[in-house]
JSON list of C-alpha atoms in Angstrom, two decimals:
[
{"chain": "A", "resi": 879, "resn": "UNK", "atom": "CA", "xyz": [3.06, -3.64, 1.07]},
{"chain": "A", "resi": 880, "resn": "UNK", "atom": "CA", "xyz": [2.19, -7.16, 0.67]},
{"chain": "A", "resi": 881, "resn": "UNK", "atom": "CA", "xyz": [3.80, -9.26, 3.76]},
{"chain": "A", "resi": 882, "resn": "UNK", "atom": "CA", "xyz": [5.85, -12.56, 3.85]},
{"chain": "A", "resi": 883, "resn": "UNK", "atom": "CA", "xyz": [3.60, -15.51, 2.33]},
{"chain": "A", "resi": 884, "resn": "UNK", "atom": "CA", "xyz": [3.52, -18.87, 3.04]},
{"chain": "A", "resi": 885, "resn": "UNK", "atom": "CA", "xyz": [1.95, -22.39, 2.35]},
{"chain": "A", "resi": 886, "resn": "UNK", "atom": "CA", "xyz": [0.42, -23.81, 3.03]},
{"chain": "A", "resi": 887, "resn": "UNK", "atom": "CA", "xyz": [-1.33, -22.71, 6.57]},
{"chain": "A", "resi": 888, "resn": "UNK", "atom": "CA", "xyz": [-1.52, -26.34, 7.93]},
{"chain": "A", "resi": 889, "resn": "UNK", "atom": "CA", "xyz": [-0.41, -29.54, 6.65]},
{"chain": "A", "resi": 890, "resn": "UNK", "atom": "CA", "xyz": [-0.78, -33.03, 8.25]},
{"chain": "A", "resi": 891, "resn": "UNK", "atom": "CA", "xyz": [1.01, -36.14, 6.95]},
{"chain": "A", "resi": 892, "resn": "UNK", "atom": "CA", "xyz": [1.75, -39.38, 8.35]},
{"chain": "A", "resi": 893, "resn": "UNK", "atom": "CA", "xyz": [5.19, -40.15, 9.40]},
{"chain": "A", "resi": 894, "resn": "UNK", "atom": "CA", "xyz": [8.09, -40.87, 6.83]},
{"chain": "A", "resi": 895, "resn": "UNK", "atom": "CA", "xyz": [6.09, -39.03, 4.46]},
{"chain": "A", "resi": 896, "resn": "UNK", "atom": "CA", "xyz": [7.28, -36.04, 2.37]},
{"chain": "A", "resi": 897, "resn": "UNK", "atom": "CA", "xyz": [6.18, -32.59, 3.38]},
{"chain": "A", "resi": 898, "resn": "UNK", "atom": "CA", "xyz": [7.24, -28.92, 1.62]},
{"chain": "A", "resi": 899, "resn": "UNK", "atom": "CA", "xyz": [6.49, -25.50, 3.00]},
{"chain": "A", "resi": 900, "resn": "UNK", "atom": "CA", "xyz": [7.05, -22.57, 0.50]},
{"chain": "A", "resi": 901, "resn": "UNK", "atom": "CA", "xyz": [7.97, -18.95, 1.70]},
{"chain": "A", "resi": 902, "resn": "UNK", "atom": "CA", "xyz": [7.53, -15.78, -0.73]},
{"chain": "A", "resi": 903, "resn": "UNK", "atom": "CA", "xyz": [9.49, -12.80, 1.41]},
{"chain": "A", "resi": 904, "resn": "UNK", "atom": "CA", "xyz": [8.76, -9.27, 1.08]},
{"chain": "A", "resi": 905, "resn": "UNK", "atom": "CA", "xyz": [10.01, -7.92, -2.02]},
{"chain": "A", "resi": 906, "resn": "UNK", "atom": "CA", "xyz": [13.56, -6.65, -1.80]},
{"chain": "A", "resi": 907, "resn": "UNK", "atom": "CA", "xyz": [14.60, -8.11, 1.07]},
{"chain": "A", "resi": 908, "resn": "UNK", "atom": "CA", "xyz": [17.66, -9.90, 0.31]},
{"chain": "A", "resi": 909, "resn": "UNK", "atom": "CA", "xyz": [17.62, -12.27, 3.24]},
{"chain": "A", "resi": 910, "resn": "UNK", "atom": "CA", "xyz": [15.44, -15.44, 4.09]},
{"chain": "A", "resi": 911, "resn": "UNK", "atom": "CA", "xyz": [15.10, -16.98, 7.25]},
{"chain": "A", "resi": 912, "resn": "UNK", "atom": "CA", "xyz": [13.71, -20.52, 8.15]},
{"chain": "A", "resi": 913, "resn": "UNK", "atom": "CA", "xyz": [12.30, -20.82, 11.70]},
{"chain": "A", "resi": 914, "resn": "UNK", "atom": "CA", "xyz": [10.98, -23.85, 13.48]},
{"chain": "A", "resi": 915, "resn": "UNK", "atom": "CA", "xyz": [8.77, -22.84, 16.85]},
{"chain": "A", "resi": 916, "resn": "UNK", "atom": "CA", "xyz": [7.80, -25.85, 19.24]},
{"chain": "A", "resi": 917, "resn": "UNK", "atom": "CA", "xyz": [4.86, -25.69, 20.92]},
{"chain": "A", "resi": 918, "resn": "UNK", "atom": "CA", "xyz": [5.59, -23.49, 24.49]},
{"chain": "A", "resi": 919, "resn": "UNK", "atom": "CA", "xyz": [8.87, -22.24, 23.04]},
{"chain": "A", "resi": 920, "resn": "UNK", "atom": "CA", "xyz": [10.73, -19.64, 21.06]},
{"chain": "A", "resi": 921, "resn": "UNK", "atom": "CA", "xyz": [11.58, -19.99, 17.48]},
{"chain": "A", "resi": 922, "resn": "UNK", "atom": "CA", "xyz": [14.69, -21.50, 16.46]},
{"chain": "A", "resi": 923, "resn": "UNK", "atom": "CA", "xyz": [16.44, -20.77, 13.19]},
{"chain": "A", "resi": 924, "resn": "UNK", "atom": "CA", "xyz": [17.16, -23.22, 11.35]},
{"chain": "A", "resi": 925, "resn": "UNK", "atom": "CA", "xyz": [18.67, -21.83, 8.19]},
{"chain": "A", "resi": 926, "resn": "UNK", "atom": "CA", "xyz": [19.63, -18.29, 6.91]},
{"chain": "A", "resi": 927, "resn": "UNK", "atom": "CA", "xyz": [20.02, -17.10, 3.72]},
{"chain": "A", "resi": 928, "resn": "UNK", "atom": "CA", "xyz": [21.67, -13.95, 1.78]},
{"chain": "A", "resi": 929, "resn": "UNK", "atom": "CA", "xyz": [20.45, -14.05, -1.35]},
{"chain": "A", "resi": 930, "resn": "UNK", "atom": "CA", "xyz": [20.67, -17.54, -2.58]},
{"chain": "A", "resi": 931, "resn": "UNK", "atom": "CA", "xyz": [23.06, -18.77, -0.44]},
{"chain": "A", "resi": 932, "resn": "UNK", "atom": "CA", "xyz": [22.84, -20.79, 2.59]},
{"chain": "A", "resi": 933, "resn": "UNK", "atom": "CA", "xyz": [25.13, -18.55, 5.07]},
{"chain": "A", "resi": 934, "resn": "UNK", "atom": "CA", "xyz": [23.84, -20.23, 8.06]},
{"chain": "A", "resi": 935, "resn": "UNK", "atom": "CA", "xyz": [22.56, -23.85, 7.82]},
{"chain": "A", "resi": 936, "resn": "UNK", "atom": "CA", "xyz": [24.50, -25.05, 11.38]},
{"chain": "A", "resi": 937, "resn": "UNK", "atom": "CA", "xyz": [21.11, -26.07, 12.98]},
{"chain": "A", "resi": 938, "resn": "UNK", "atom": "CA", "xyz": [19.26, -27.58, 9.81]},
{"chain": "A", "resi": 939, "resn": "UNK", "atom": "CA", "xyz": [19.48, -31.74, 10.72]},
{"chain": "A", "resi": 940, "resn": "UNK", "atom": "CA", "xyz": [20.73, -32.54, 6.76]},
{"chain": "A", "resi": 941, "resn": "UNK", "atom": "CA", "xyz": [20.15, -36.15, 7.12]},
{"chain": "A", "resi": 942, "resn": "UNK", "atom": "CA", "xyz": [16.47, -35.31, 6.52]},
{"chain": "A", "resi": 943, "resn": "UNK", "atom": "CA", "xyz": [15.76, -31.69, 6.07]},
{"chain": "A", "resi": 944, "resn": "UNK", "atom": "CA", "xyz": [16.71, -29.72, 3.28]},
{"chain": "A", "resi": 945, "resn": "UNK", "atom": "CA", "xyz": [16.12, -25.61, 1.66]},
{"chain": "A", "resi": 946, "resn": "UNK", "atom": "CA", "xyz": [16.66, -24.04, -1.56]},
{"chain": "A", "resi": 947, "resn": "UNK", "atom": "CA", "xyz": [15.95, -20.63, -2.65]},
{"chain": "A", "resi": 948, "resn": "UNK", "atom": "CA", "xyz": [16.54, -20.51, -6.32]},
{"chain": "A", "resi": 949, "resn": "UNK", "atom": "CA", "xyz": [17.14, -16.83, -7.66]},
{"chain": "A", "resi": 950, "resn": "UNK", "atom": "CA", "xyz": [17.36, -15.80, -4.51]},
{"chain": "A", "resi": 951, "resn": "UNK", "atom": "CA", "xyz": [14.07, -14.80, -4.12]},
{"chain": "A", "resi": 952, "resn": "UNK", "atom": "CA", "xyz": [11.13, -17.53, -2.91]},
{"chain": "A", "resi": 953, "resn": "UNK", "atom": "CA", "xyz": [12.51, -20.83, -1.13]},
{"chain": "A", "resi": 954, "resn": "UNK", "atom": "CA", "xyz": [11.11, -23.71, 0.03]},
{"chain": "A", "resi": 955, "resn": "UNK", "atom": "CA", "xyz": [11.64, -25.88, 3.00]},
{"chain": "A", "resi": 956, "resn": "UNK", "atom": "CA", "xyz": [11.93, -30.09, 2.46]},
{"chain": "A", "resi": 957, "resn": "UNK", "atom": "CA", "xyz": [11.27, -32.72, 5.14]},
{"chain": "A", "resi": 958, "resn": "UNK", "atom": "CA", "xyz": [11.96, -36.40, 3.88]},
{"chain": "A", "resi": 959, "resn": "UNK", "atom": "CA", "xyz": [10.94, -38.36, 5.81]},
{"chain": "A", "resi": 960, "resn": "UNK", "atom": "CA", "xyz": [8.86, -36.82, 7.97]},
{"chain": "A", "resi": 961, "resn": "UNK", "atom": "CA", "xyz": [9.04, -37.99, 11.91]},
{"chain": "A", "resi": 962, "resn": "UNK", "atom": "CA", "xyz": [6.61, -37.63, 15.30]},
{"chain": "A", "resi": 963, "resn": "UNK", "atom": "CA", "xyz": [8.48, -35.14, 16.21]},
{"chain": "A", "resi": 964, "resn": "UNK", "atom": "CA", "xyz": [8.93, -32.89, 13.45]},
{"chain": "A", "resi": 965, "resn": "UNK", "atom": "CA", "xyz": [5.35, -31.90, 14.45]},
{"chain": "A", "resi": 966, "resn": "UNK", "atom": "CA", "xyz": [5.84, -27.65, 14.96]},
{"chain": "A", "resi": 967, "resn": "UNK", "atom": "CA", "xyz": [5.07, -24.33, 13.41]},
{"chain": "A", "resi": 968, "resn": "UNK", "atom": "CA", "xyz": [7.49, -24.12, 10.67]},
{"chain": "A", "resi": 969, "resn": "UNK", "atom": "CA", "xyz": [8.35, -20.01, 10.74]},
{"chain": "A", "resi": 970, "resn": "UNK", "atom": "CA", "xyz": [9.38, -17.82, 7.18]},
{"chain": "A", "resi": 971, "resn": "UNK", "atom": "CA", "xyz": [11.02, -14.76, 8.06]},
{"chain": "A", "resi": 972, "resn": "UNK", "atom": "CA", "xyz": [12.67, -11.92, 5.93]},
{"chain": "A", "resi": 973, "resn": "UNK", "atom": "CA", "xyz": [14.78, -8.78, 6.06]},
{"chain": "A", "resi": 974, "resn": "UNK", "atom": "CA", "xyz": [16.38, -5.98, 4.26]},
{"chain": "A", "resi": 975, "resn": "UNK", "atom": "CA", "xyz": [20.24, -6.72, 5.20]},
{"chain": "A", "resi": 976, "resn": "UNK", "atom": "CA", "xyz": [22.62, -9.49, 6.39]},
{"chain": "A", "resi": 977, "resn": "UNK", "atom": "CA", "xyz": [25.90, -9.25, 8.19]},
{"chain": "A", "resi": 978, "resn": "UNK", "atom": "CA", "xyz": [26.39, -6.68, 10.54]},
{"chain": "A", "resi": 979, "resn": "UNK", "atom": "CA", "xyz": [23.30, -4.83, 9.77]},
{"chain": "A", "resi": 980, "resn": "UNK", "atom": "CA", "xyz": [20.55, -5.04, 12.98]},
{"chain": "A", "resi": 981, "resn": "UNK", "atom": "CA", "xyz": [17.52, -5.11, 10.81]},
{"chain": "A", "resi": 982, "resn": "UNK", "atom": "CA", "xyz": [14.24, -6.17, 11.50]},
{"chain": "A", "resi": 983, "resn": "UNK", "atom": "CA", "xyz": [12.69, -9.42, 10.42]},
{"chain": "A", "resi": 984, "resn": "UNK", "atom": "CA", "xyz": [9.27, -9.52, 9.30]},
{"chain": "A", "resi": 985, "resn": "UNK", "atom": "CA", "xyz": [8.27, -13.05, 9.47]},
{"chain": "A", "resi": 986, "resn": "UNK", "atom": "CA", "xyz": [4.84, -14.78, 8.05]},
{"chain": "A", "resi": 987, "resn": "UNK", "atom": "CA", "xyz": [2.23, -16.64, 9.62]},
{"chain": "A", "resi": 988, "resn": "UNK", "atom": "CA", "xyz": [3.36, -19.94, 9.90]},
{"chain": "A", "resi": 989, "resn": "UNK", "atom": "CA", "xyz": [2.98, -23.20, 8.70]},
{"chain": "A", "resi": 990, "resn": "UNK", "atom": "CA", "xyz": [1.59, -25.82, 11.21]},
{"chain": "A", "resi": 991, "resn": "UNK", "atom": "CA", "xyz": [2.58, -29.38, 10.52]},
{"chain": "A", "resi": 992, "resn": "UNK", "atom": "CA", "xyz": [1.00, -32.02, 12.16]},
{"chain": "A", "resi": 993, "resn": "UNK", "atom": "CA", "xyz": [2.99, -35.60, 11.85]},
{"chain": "A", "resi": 994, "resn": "UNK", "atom": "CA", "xyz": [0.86, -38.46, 12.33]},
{"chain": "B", "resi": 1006, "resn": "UNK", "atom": "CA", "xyz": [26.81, -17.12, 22.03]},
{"chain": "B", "resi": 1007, "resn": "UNK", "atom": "CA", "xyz": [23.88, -14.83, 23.13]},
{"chain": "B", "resi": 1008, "resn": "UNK", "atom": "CA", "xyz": [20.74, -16.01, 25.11]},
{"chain": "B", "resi": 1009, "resn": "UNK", "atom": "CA", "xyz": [18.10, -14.29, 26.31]},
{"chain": "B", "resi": 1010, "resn": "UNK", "atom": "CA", "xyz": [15.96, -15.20, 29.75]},
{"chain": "B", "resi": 1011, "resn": "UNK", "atom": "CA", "xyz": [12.21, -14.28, 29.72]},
{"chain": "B", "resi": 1012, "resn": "UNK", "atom": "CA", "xyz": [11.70, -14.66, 33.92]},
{"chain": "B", "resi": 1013, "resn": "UNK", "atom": "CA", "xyz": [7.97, -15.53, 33.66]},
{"chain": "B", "resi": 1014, "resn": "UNK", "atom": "CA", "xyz": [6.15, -17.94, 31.33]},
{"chain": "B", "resi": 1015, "resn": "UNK", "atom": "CA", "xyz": [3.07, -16.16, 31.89]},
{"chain": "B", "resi": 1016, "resn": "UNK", "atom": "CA", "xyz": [1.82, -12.82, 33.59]},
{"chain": "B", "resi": 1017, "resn": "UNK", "atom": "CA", "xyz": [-1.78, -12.21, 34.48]},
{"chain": "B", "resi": 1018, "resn": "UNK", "atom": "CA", "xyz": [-3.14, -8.77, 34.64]},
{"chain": "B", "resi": 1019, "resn": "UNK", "atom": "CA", "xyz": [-6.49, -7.00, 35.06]},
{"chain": "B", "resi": 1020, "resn": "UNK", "atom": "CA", "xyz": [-7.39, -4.25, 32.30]},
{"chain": "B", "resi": 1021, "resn": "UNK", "atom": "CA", "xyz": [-6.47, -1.22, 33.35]},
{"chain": "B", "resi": 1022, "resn": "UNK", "atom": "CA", "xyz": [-3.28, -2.24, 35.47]},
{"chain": "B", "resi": 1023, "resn": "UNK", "atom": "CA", "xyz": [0.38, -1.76, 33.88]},
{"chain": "B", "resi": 1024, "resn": "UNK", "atom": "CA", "xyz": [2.48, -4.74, 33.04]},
{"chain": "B", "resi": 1025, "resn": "UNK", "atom": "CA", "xyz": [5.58, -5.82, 32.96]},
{"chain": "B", "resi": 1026, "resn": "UNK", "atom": "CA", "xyz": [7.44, -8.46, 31.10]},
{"chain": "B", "resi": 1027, "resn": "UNK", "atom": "CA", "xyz": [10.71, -9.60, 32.31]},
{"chain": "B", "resi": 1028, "resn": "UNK", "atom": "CA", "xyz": [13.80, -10.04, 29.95]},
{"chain": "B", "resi": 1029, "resn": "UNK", "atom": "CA", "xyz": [17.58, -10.85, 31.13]},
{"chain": "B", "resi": 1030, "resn": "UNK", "atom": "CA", "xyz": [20.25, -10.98, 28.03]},
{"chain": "B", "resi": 1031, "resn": "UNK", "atom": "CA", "xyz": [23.49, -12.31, 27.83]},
{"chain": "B", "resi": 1032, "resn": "UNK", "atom": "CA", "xyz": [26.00, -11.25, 24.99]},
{"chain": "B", "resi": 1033, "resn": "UNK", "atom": "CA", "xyz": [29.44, -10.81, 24.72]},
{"chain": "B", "resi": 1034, "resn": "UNK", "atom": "CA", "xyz": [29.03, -7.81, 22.27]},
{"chain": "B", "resi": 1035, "resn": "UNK", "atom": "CA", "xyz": [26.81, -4.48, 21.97]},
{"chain": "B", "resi": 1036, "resn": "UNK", "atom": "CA", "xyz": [23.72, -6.58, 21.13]},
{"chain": "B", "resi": 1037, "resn": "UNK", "atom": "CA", "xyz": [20.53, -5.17, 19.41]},
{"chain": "B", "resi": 1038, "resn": "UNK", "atom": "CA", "xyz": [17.49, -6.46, 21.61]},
{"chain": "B", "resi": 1039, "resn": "UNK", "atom": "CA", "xyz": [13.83, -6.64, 20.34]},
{"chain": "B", "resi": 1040, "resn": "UNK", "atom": "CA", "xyz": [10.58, -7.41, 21.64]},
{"chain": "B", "resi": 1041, "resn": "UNK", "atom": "CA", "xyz": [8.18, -9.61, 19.33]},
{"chain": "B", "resi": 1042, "resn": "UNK", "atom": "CA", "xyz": [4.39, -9.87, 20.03]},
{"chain": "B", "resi": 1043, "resn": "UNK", "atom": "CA", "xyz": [2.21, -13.23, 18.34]},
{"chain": "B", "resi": 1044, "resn": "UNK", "atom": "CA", "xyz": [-1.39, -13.63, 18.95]},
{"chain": "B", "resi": 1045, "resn": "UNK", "atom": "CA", "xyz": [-3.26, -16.67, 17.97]},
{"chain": "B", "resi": 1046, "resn": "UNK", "atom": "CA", "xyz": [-2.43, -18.18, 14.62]},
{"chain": "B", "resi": 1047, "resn": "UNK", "atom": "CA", "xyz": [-0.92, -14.97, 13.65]},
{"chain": "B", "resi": 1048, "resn": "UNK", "atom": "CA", "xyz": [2.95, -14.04, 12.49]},
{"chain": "B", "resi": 1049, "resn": "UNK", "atom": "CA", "xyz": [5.19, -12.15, 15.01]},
{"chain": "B", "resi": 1050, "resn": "UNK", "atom": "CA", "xyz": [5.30, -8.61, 15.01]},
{"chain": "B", "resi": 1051, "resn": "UNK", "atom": "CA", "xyz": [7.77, -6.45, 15.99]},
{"chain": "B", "resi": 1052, "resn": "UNK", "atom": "CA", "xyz": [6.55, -4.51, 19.31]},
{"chain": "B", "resi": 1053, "resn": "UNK", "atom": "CA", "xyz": [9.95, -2.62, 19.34]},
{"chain": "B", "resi": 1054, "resn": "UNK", "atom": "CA", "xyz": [13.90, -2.46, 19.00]},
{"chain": "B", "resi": 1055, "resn": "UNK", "atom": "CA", "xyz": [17.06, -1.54, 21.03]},
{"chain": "B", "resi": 1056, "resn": "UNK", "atom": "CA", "xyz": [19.80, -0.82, 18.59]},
{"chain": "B", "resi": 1057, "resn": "UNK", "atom": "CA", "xyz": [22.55, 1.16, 20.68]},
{"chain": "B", "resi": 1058, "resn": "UNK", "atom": "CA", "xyz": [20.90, 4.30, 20.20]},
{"chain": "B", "resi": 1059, "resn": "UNK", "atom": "CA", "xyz": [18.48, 5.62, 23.32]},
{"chain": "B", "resi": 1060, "resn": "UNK", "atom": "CA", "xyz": [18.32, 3.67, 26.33]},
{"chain": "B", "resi": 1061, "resn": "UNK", "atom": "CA", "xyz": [14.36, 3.94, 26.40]},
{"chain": "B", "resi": 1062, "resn": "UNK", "atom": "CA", "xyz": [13.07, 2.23, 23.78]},
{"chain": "B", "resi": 1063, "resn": "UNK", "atom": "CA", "xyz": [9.03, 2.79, 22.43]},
{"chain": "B", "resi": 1064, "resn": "UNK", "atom": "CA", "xyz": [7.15, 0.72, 20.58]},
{"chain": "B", "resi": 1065, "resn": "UNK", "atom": "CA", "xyz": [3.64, 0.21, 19.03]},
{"chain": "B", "resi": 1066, "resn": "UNK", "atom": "CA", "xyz": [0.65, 0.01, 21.02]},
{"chain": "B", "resi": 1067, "resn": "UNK", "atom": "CA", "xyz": [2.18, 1.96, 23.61]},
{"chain": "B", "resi": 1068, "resn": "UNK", "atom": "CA", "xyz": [4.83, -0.54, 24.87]},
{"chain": "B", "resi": 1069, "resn": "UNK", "atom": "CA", "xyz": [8.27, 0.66, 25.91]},
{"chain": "B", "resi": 1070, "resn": "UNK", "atom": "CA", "xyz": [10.99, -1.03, 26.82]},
{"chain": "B", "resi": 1071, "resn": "UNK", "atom": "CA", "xyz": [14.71, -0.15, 28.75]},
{"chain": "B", "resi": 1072, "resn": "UNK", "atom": "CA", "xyz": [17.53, -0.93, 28.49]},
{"chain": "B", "resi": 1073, "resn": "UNK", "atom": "CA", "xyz": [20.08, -1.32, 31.34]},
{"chain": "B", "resi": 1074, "resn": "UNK", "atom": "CA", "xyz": [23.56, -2.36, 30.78]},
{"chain": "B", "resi": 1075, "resn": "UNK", "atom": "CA", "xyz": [24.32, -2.97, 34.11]},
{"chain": "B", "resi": 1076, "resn": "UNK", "atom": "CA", "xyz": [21.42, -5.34, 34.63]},
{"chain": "B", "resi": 1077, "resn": "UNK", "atom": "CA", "xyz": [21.65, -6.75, 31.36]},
{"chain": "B", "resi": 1078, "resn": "UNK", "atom": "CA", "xyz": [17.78, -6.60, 31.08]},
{"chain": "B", "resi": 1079, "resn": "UNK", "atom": "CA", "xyz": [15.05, -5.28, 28.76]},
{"chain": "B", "resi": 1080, "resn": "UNK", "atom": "CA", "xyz": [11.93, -5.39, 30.35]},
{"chain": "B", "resi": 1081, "resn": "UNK", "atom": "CA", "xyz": [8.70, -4.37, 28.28]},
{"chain": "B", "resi": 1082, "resn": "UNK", "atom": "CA", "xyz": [6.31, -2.26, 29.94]},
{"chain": "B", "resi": 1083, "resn": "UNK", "atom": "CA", "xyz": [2.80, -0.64, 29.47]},
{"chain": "B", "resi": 1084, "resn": "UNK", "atom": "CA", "xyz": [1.14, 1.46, 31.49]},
{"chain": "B", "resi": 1085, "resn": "UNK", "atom": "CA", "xyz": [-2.52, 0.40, 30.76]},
{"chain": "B", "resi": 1086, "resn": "UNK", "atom": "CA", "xyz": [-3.18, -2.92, 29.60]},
{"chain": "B", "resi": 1087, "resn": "UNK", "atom": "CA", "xyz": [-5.98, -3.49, 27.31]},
{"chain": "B", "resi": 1088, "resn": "UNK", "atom": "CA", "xyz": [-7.67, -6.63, 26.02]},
{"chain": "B", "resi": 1089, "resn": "UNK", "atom": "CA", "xyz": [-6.84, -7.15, 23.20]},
{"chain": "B", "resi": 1090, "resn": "UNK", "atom": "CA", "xyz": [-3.33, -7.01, 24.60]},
{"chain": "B", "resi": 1091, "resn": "UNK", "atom": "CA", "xyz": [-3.67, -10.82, 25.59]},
{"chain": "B", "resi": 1092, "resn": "UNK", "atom": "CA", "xyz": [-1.05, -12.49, 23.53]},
{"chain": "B", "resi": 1093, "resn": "UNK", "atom": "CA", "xyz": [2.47, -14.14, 23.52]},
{"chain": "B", "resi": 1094, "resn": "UNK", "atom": "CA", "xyz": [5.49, -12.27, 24.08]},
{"chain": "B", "resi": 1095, "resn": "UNK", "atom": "CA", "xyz": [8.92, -13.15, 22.80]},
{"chain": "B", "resi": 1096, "resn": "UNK", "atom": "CA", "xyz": [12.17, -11.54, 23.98]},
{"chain": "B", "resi": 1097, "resn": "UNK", "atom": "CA", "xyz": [15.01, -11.09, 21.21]},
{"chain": "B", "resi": 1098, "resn": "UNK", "atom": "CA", "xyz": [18.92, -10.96, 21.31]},
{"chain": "B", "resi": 1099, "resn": "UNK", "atom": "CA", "xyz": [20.82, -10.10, 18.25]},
{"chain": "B", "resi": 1100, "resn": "UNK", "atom": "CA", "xyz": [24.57, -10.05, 17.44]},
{"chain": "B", "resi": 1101, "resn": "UNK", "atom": "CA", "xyz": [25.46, -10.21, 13.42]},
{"chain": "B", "resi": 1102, "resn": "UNK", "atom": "CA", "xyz": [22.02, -11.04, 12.56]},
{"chain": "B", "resi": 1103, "resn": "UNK", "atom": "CA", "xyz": [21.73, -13.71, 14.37]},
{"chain": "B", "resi": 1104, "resn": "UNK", "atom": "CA", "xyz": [18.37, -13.70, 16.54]},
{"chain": "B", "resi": 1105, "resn": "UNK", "atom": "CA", "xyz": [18.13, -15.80, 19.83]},
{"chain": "B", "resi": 1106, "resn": "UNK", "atom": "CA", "xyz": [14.51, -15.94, 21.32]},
{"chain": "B", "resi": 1107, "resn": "UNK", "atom": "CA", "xyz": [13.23, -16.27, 24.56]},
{"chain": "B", "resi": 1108, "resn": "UNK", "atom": "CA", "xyz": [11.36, -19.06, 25.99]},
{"chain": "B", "resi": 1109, "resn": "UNK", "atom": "CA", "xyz": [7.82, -16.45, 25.88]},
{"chain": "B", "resi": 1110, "resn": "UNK", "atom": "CA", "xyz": [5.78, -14.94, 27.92]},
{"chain": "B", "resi": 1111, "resn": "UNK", "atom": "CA", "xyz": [2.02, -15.53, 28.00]},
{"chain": "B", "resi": 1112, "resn": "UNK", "atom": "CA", "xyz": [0.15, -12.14, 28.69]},
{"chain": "B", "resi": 1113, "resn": "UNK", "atom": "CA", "xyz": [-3.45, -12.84, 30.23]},
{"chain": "B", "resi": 1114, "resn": "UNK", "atom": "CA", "xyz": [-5.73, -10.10, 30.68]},
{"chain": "B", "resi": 1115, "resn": "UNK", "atom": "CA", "xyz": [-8.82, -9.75, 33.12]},
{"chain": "B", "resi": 1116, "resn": "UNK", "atom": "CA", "xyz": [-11.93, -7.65, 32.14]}
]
C-alpha cells in the first residue's frame, strides 16, 4: 500500500514569495490533515479536513495561508507571502475516520521549507 | 483542551540497557494516547496506541507502553535498546480526533 505523498521534499524561496506543498493521502482515507513541525518541537495542526471540507481550520493564520482539497481527495497547502518565519517542516497526514473515531494517522515525509 | 508533557528532551542510553521515555497527559475525557517515532528526514510512524482497551499497550519494535489513570502518564519502554533505535520520540493525546503532541524526546544510543 502506497503511503501519503508529498512535494515537493524541500523548497527554498525568498521571503514574500509564493510557496505550495501538495499532499496525495492514502487511498480511502477520508480525512486530511495539515501539520506544521518547528524545528525542536511537536507538530501542530493546522487544518483538518473530512472529505472536502475544512472541519478544523482554527489554527491556519488566513491572512496568508490558505488549503483546498478539491474532490476530497489530494489538497494542497498555499503560503502568500511567504515570511522568515514560516521556515518549518510542513507535515501531510491522513486517516480512515473523523469525529469520534480514534484512528490512526499515517502522515508523509515532510516538506522542508526554507524562507530566505 | 488536552496537552501532553514529554519530561525529558533527550535520553541517552547505552545498547543493551532498557529505556524509558517519559509522558504526562492531561484531558478532561477518556483520551486515546499514542506514541510516534521519526528518524532523520523520515515521516512519523506510529510505535503504538492506547485506545481504552488494555492498560499495557505493545507496539512495534518491541516498545510497550502503560497506561495509568491515576498518574495520568504513558511512559514508553523497551527492554533492550538497539541502534538503530536512535531517533525522535513524540508523545500523543487524542480526544475527537484531535491530536496534541509533545514537545519530543531525543533517544541517543551508545555502542
Amino acid at each position: 500500500e502506497a503511503g501519503v505523498v508529498q512535494s515537493p521534499r524541500y523548497k527554498i524561496i525568498e521571503k514574500k514569495q509564493p510557496v505550495a506543498f501538495w499532499c496525495n493521502p492514502i487511498s480511502g482515507h477520508n480525512t486530511l490533515y495539515w501539520y506544521l513541525q518547528n524545528l525542536g518541537q511537536g507538530p501542530e495542526l493546522l487544518i483538518r479536513y473530512e472529505n472536502e471540507e475544512a472541519v478544523d481550520d482554527s489554527q491556519l493564520p488566513k491572512d496568508r495561508f490558505s488549503a483546498e482539497r478539491l474532490k476530497g481527495v489530494d489538497s494542497t497547502l498555499k503560503i502568500q507571502p511567504a515570511e522568515l518565519g514560516d521556515s518549518a517542516v510542513y507535515l501531510c497526514a491522513s486517516s480512515l475516520e473523523g469525529g469520534e473515531g480514534h484512528y490512526e494517522q499515517y502522515f508523509g515525509p515532510g516538506t522542508r521549507l526554507t524562507v530566505t | 483542551a488536552q496537552s501532553v508533557t514529554q519530561l525529558d528532551s533527550h535520553v541517552s542510553v547505552s545498547e543493551g540497557t532498557p529505556v524509558l521515555l517519559r509522558c504526562n497527559y492531561s484531558s478532561s475525557y477518556s483520551p486515546s494516547l499514542f506514541w510516534y517515532v521519526q528518524h532523520p528526514n523520515k515521516g512519523l510512524q506510529l510505535l503504538l496506541k492506547y485506545t481504552s482497551a488494555a492498560t499495557l499497550v505493545k507496539g512495534i519494535n518491541g516498545f510497550e507502553a502503560e497506561f495509568k489513570k491515576s498518574e495520568t502518564s504513558f511512559h514508553l519502554t523497551k527492554p533492550s535498546a538497539h541502534m538503530s533505535d536512535a531517533a525522535e520520540y513524540f508523545c500523543v493525546v487524542s480526544e475527537s480526533n484531535d491530536m496534541r503532541f509533545g514537545a519530543g524526546t531525543r533517544l541517543t544510543v551508545k555502542p
